[in-house]
PDB file of C-alpha atoms in Angstrom:
ATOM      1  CA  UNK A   1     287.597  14.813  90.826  1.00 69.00           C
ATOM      2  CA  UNK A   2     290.908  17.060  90.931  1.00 81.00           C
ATOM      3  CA  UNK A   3     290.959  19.287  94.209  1.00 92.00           C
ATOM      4  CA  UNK A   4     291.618  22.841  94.857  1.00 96.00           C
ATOM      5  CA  UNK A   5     294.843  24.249  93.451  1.00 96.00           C
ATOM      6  CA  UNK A   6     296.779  26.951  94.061  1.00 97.00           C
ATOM      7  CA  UNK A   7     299.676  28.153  91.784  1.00 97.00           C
ATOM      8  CA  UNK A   8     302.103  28.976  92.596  1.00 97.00           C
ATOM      9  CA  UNK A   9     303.307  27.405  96.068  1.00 96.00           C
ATOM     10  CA  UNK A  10     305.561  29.428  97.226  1.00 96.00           C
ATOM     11  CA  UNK A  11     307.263  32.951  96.314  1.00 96.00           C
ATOM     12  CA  UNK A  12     309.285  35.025  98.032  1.00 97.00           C
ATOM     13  CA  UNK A  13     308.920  38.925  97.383  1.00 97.00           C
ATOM     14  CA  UNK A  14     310.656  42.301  99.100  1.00 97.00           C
ATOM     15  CA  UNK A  15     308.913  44.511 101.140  1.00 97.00           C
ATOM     16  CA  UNK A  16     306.765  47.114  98.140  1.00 97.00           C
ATOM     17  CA  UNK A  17     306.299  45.172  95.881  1.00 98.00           C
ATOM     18  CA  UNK A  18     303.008  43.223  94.542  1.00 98.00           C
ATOM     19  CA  UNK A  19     301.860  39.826  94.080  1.00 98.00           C
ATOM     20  CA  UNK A  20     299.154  38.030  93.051  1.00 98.00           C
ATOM     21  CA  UNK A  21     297.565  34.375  93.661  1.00 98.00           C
ATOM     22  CA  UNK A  22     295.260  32.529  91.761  1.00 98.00           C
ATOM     23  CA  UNK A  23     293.439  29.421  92.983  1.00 98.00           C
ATOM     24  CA  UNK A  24     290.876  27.065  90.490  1.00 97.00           C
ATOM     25  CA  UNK A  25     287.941  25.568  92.598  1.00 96.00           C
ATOM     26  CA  UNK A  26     287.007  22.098  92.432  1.00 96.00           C
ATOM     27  CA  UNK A  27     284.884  21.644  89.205  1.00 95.00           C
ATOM     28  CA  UNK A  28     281.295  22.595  89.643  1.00 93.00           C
ATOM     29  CA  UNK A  29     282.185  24.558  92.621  1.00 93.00           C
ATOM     30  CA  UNK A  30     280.968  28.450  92.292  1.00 92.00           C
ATOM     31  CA  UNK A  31     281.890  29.991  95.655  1.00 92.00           C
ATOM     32  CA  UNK A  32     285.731  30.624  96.680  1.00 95.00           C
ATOM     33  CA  UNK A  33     286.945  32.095  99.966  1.00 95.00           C
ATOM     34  CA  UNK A  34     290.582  33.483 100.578  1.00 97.00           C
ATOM     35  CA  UNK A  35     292.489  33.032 104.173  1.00 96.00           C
ATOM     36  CA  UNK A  36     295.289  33.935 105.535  1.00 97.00           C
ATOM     37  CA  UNK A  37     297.487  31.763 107.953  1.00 95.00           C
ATOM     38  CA  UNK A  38     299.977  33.180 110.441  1.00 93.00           C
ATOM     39  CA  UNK A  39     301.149  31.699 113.739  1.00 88.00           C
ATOM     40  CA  UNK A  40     300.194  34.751 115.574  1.00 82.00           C
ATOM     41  CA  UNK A  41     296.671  35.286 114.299  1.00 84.00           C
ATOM     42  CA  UNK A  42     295.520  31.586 113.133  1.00 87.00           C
ATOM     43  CA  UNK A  43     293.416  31.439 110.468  1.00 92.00           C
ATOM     44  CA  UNK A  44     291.763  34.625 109.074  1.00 94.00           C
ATOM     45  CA  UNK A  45     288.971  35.131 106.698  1.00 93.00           C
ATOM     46  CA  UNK A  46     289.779  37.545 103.514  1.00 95.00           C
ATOM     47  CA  UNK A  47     286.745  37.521 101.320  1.00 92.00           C
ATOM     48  CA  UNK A  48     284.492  35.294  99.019  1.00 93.00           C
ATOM     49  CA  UNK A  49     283.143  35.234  95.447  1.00 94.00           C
ATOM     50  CA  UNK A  50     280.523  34.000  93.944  1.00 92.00           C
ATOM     51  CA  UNK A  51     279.468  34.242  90.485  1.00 91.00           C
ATOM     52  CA  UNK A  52     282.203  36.445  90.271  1.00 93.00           C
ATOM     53  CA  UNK A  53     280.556  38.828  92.914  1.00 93.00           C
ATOM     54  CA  UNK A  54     282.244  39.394  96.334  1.00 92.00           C
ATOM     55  CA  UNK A  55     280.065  38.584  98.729  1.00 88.00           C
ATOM     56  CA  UNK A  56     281.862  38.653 101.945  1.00 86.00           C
ATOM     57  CA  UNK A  57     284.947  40.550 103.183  1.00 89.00           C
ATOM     58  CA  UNK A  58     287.323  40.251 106.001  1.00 90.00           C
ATOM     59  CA  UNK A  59     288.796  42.609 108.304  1.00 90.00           C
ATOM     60  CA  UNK A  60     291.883  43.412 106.259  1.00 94.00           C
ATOM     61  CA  UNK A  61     293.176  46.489 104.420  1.00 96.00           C
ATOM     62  CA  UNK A  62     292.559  47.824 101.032  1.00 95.00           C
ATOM     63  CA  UNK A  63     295.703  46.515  99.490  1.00 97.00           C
ATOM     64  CA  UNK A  64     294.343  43.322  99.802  1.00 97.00           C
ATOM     65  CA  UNK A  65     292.001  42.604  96.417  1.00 97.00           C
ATOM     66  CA  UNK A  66     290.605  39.753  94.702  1.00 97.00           C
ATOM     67  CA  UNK A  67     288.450  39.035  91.910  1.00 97.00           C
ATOM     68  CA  UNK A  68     286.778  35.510  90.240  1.00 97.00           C
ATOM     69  CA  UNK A  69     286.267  35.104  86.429  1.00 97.00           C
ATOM     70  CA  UNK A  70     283.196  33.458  84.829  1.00 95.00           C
ATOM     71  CA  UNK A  71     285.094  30.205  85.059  1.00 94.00           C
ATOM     72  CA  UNK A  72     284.890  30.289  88.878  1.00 95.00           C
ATOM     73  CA  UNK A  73     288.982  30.673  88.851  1.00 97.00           C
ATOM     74  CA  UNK A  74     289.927  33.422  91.515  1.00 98.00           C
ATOM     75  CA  UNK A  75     292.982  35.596  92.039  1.00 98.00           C
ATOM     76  CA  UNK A  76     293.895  37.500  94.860  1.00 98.00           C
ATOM     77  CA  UNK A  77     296.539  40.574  94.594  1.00 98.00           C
ATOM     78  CA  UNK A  78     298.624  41.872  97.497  1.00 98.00           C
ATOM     79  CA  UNK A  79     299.900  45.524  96.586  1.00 95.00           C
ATOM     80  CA  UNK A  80     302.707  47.545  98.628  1.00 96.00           C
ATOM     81  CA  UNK A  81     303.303  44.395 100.072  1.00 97.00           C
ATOM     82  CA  UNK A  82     304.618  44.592 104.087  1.00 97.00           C
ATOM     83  CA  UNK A  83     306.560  42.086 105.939  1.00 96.00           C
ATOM     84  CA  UNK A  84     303.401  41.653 108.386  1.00 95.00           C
ATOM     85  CA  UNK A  85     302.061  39.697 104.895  1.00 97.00           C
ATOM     86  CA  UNK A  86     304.034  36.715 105.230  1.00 97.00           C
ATOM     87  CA  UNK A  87     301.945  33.736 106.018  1.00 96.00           C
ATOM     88  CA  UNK A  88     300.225  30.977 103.854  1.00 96.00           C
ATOM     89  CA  UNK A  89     297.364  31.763 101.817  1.00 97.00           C
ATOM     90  CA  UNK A  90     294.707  29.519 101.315  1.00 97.00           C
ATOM     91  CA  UNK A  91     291.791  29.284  98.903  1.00 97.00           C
ATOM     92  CA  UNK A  92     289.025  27.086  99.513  1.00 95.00           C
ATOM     93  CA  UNK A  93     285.965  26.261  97.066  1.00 94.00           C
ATOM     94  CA  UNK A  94     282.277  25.029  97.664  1.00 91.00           C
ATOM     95  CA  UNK A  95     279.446  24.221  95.860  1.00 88.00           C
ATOM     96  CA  UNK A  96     277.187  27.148  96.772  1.00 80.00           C
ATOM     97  CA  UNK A  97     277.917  29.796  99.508  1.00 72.00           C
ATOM     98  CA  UNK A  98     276.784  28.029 102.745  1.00 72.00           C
ATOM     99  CA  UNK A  99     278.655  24.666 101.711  1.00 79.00           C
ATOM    100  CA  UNK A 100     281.840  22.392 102.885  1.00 85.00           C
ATOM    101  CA  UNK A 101     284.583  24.308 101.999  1.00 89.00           C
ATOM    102  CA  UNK A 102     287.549  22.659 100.829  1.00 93.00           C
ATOM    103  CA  UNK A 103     291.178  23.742 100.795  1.00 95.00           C
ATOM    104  CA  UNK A 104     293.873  24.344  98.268  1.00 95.00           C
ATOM    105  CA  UNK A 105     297.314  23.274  99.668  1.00 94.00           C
ATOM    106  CA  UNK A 106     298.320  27.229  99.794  1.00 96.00           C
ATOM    107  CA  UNK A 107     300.667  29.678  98.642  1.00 97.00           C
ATOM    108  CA  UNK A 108     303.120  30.402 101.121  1.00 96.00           C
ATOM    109  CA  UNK A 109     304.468  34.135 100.692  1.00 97.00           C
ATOM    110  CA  UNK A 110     307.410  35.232 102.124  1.00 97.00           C
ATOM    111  CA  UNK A 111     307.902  39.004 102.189  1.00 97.00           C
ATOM    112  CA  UNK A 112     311.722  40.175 102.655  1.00 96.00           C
TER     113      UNK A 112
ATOM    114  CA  UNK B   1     284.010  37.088 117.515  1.00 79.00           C
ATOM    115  CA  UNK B   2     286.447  34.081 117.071  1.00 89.00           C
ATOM    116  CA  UNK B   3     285.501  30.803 118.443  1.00 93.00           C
ATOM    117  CA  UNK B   4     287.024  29.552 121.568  1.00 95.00           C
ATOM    118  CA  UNK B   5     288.350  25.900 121.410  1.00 96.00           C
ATOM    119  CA  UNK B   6     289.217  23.931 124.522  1.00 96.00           C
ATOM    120  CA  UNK B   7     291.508  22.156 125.146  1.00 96.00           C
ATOM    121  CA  UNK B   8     294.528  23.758 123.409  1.00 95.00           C
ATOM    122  CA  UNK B   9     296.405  20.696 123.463  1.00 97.00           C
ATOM    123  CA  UNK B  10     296.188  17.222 123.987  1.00 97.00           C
ATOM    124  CA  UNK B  11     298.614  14.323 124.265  1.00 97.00           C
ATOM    125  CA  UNK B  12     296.939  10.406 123.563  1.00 95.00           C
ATOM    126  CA  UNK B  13     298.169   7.136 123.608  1.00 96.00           C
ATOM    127  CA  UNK B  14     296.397   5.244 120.944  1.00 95.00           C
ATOM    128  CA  UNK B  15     293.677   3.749 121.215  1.00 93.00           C
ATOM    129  CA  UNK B  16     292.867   6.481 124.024  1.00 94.00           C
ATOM    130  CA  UNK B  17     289.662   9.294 123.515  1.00 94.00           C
ATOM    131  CA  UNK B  18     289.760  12.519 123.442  1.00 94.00           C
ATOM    132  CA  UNK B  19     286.921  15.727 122.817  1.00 95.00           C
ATOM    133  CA  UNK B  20     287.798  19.099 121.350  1.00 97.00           C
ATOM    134  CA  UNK B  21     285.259  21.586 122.373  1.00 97.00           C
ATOM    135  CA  UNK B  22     284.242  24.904 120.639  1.00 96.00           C
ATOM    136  CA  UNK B  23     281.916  27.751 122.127  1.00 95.00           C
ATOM    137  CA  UNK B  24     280.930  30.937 120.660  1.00 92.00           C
ATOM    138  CA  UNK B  25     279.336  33.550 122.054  1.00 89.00           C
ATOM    139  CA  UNK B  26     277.323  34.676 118.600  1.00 85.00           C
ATOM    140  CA  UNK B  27     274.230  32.886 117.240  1.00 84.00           C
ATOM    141  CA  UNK B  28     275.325  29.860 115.310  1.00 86.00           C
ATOM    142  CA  UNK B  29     274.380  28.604 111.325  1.00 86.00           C
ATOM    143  CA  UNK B  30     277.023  25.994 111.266  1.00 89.00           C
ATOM    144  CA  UNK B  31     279.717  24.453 112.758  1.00 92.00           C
ATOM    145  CA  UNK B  32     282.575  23.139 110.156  1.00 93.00           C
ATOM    146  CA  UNK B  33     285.735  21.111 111.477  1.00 94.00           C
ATOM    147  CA  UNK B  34     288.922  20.752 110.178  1.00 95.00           C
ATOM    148  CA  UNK B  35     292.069  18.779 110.786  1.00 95.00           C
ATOM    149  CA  UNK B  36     295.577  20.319 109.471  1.00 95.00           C
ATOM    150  CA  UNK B  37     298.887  18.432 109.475  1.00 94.00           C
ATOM    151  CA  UNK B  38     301.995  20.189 109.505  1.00 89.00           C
ATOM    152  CA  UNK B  39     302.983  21.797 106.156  1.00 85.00           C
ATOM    153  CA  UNK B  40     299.566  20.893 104.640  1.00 89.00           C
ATOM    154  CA  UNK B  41     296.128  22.438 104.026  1.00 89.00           C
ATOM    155  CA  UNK B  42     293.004  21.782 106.491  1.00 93.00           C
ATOM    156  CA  UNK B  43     290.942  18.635 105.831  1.00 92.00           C
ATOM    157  CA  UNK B  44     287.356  18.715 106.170  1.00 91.00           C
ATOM    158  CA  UNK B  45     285.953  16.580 108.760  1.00 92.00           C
ATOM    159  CA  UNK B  46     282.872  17.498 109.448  1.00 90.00           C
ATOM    160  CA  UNK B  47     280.134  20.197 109.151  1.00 89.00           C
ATOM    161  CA  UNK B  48     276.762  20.675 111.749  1.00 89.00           C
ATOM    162  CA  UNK B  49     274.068  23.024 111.118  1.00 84.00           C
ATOM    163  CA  UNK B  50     271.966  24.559 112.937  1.00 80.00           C
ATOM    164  CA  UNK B  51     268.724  21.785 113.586  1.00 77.00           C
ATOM    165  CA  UNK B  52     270.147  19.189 113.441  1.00 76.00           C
ATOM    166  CA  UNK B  53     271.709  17.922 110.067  1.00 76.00           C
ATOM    167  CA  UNK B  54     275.260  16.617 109.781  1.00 77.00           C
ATOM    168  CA  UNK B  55     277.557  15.886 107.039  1.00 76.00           C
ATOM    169  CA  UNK B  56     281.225  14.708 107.319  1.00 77.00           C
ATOM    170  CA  UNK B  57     283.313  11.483 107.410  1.00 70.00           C
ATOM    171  CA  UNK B  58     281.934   8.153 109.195  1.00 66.00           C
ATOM    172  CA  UNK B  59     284.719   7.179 111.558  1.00 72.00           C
ATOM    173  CA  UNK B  60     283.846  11.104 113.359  1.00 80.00           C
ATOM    174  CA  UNK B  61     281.185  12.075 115.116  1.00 89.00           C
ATOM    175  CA  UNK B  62     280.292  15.322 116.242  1.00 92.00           C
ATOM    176  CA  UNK B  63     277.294  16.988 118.570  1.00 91.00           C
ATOM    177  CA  UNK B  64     276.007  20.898 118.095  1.00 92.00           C
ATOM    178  CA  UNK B  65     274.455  22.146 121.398  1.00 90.00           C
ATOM    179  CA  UNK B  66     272.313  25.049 119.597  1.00 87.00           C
ATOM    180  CA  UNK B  67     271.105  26.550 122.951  1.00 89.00           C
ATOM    181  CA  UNK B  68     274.722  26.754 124.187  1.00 90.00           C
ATOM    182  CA  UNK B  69     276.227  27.398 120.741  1.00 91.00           C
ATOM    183  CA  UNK B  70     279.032  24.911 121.423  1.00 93.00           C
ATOM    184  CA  UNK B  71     280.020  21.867 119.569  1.00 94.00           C
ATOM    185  CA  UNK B  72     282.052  19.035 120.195  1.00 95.00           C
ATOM    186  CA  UNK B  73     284.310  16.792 117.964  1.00 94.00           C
ATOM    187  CA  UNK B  74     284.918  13.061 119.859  1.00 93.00           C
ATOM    188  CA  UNK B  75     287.857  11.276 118.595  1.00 92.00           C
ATOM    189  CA  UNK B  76     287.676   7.786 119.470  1.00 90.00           C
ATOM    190  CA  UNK B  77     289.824   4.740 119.162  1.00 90.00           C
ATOM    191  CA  UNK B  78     292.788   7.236 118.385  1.00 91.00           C
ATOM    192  CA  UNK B  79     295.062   6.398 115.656  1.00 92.00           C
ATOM    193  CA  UNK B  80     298.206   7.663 114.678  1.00 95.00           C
ATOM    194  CA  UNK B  81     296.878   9.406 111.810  1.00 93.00           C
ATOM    195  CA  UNK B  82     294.668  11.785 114.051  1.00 94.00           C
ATOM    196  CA  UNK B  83     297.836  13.574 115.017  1.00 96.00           C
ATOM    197  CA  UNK B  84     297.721  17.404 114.136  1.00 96.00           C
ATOM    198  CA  UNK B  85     295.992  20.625 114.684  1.00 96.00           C
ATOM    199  CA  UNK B  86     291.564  20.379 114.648  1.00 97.00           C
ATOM    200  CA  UNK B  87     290.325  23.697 114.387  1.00 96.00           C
ATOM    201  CA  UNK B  88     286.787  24.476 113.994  1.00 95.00           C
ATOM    202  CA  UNK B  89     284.957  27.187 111.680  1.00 93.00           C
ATOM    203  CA  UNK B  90     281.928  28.851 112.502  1.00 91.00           C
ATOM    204  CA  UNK B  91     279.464  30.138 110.575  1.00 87.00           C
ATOM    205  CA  UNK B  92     276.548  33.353 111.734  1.00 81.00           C
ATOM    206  CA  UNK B  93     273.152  33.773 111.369  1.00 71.00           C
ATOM    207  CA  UNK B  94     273.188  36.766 109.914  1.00 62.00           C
ATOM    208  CA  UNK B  95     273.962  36.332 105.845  1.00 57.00           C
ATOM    209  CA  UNK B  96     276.704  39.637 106.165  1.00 51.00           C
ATOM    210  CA  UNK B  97     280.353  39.223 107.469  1.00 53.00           C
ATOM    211  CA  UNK B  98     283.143  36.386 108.267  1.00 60.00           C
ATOM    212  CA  UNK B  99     282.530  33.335 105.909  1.00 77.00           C
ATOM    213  CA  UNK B 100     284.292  30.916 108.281  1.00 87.00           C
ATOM    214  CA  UNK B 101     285.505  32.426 111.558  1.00 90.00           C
ATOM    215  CA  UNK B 102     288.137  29.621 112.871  1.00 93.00           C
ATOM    216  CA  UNK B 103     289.318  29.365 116.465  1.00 94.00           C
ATOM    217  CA  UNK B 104     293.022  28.804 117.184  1.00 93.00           C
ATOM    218  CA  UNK B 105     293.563  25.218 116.762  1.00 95.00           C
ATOM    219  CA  UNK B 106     293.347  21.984 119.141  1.00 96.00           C
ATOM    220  CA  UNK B 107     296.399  20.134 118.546  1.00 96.00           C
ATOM    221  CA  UNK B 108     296.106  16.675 118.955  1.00 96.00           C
ATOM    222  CA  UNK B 109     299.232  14.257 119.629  1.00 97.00           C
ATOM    223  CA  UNK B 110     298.530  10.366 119.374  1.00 96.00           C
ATOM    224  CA  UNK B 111     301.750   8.465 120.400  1.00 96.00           C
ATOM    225  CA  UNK B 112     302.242   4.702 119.863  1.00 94.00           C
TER     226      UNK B 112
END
């Protein structure tokens, strides 16, 4: 069974602008979850979707957004993007909501 | 609240054991570990809910100490391959909030 992936894996944007990520779950998986990785502040929960519903969200700001189409794919946008954004982004997909998560490899977003 | 893990960092010879430790101070669902080499995303190692049930990889074994809400990963008969950074997720009661909440890492060193 092919894993989580992540497109792209890396991009490198200046301070303003927008971005956005997009991550397809492991087949038959319905629940996604977005984190962010930094050094400084370790692993931090974003939000979640399932059946295209957000069910959980994380302690960040507004300009953080995501969404998940009937196919379980997600996407996650970054507007006015700030050099505090930098940091590897990670999807991870399970089965139902209270599942093993598993990881996508990450899109690492560097913000000049 | 993010999890506390203890030790920060550990240094084995192989062959040697070792036990990464992980308290919270919020009522526990689950427990998930995680193992993350450099440059790559987390691998799931092992997940504990609450009463008792355990899922995860056969060479790992983990315990879930529901009255303290701590849980323990034991590494035995370290390999080589064990080298990197275990962090461990937690997972609330209550169905609202953080999907995973991860503490900062454990990193592990095994050295021939």
């Amino acid at each position: 069974k092919a894993g989580v992936t992540q497109t792209p894996r890396y991009l490198i944007k200046t301070r303003g602008q927008q971005v956005t990520l997009s991550c397809s779950p492991i087949s038959g998986h319905r629940s996604v979850s977005w984190y962010q990785q930094t050094p400084g502040q370790g692993l931090q929960f974003l939000f979640e979707y399932f059946s295209e519903t957000q069910r959980n969200k994380g302690n960040f700001p507004g300009r953080f957004s995501g969404r998940q189409f009937s196919n379980s794919r997600s996407e996650m946008n970054v507007s006015t993007l700030e050099l505090g954004d930098s940091a590897l982004y990670l999807c991870a997909s399970s089965l139902a909501v209270t599942d093993t998560q598993y990881f996508g490899p990450g899109t690492r977003l560097t913000v000049l | 609240q993010q999890p506390v893990q203890s030790p920060q960092a550990v240094i084995l010879r192989e062959g040697e054991d070792a036990v990464i430790n992980c308290s919270s101070s919020k009522a526990l669902y689950s427990v998930h570990w995680y193992r993350q080499k450099h440059g790559e995303a987390p691998v799931f190692l092992m997940i504990l809910l609450k009463g008792g049930e355990q899922k995860g990889h056969e060479k790992i074994s983990a315990s879930f100490n529901e009255k303290k809400q701590q849980s323990s990963l034991y590494l035995t008969a370290s390999q080589l391959s064990y080298s990197g950074t275990y962090f461990c997720g937690t997972e609330k009661e209550e169905t609202s909030g953080s999907r995973l909440t991860f503490g900062e890492g454990t990193q592990l060193t095994v050295n021939p």
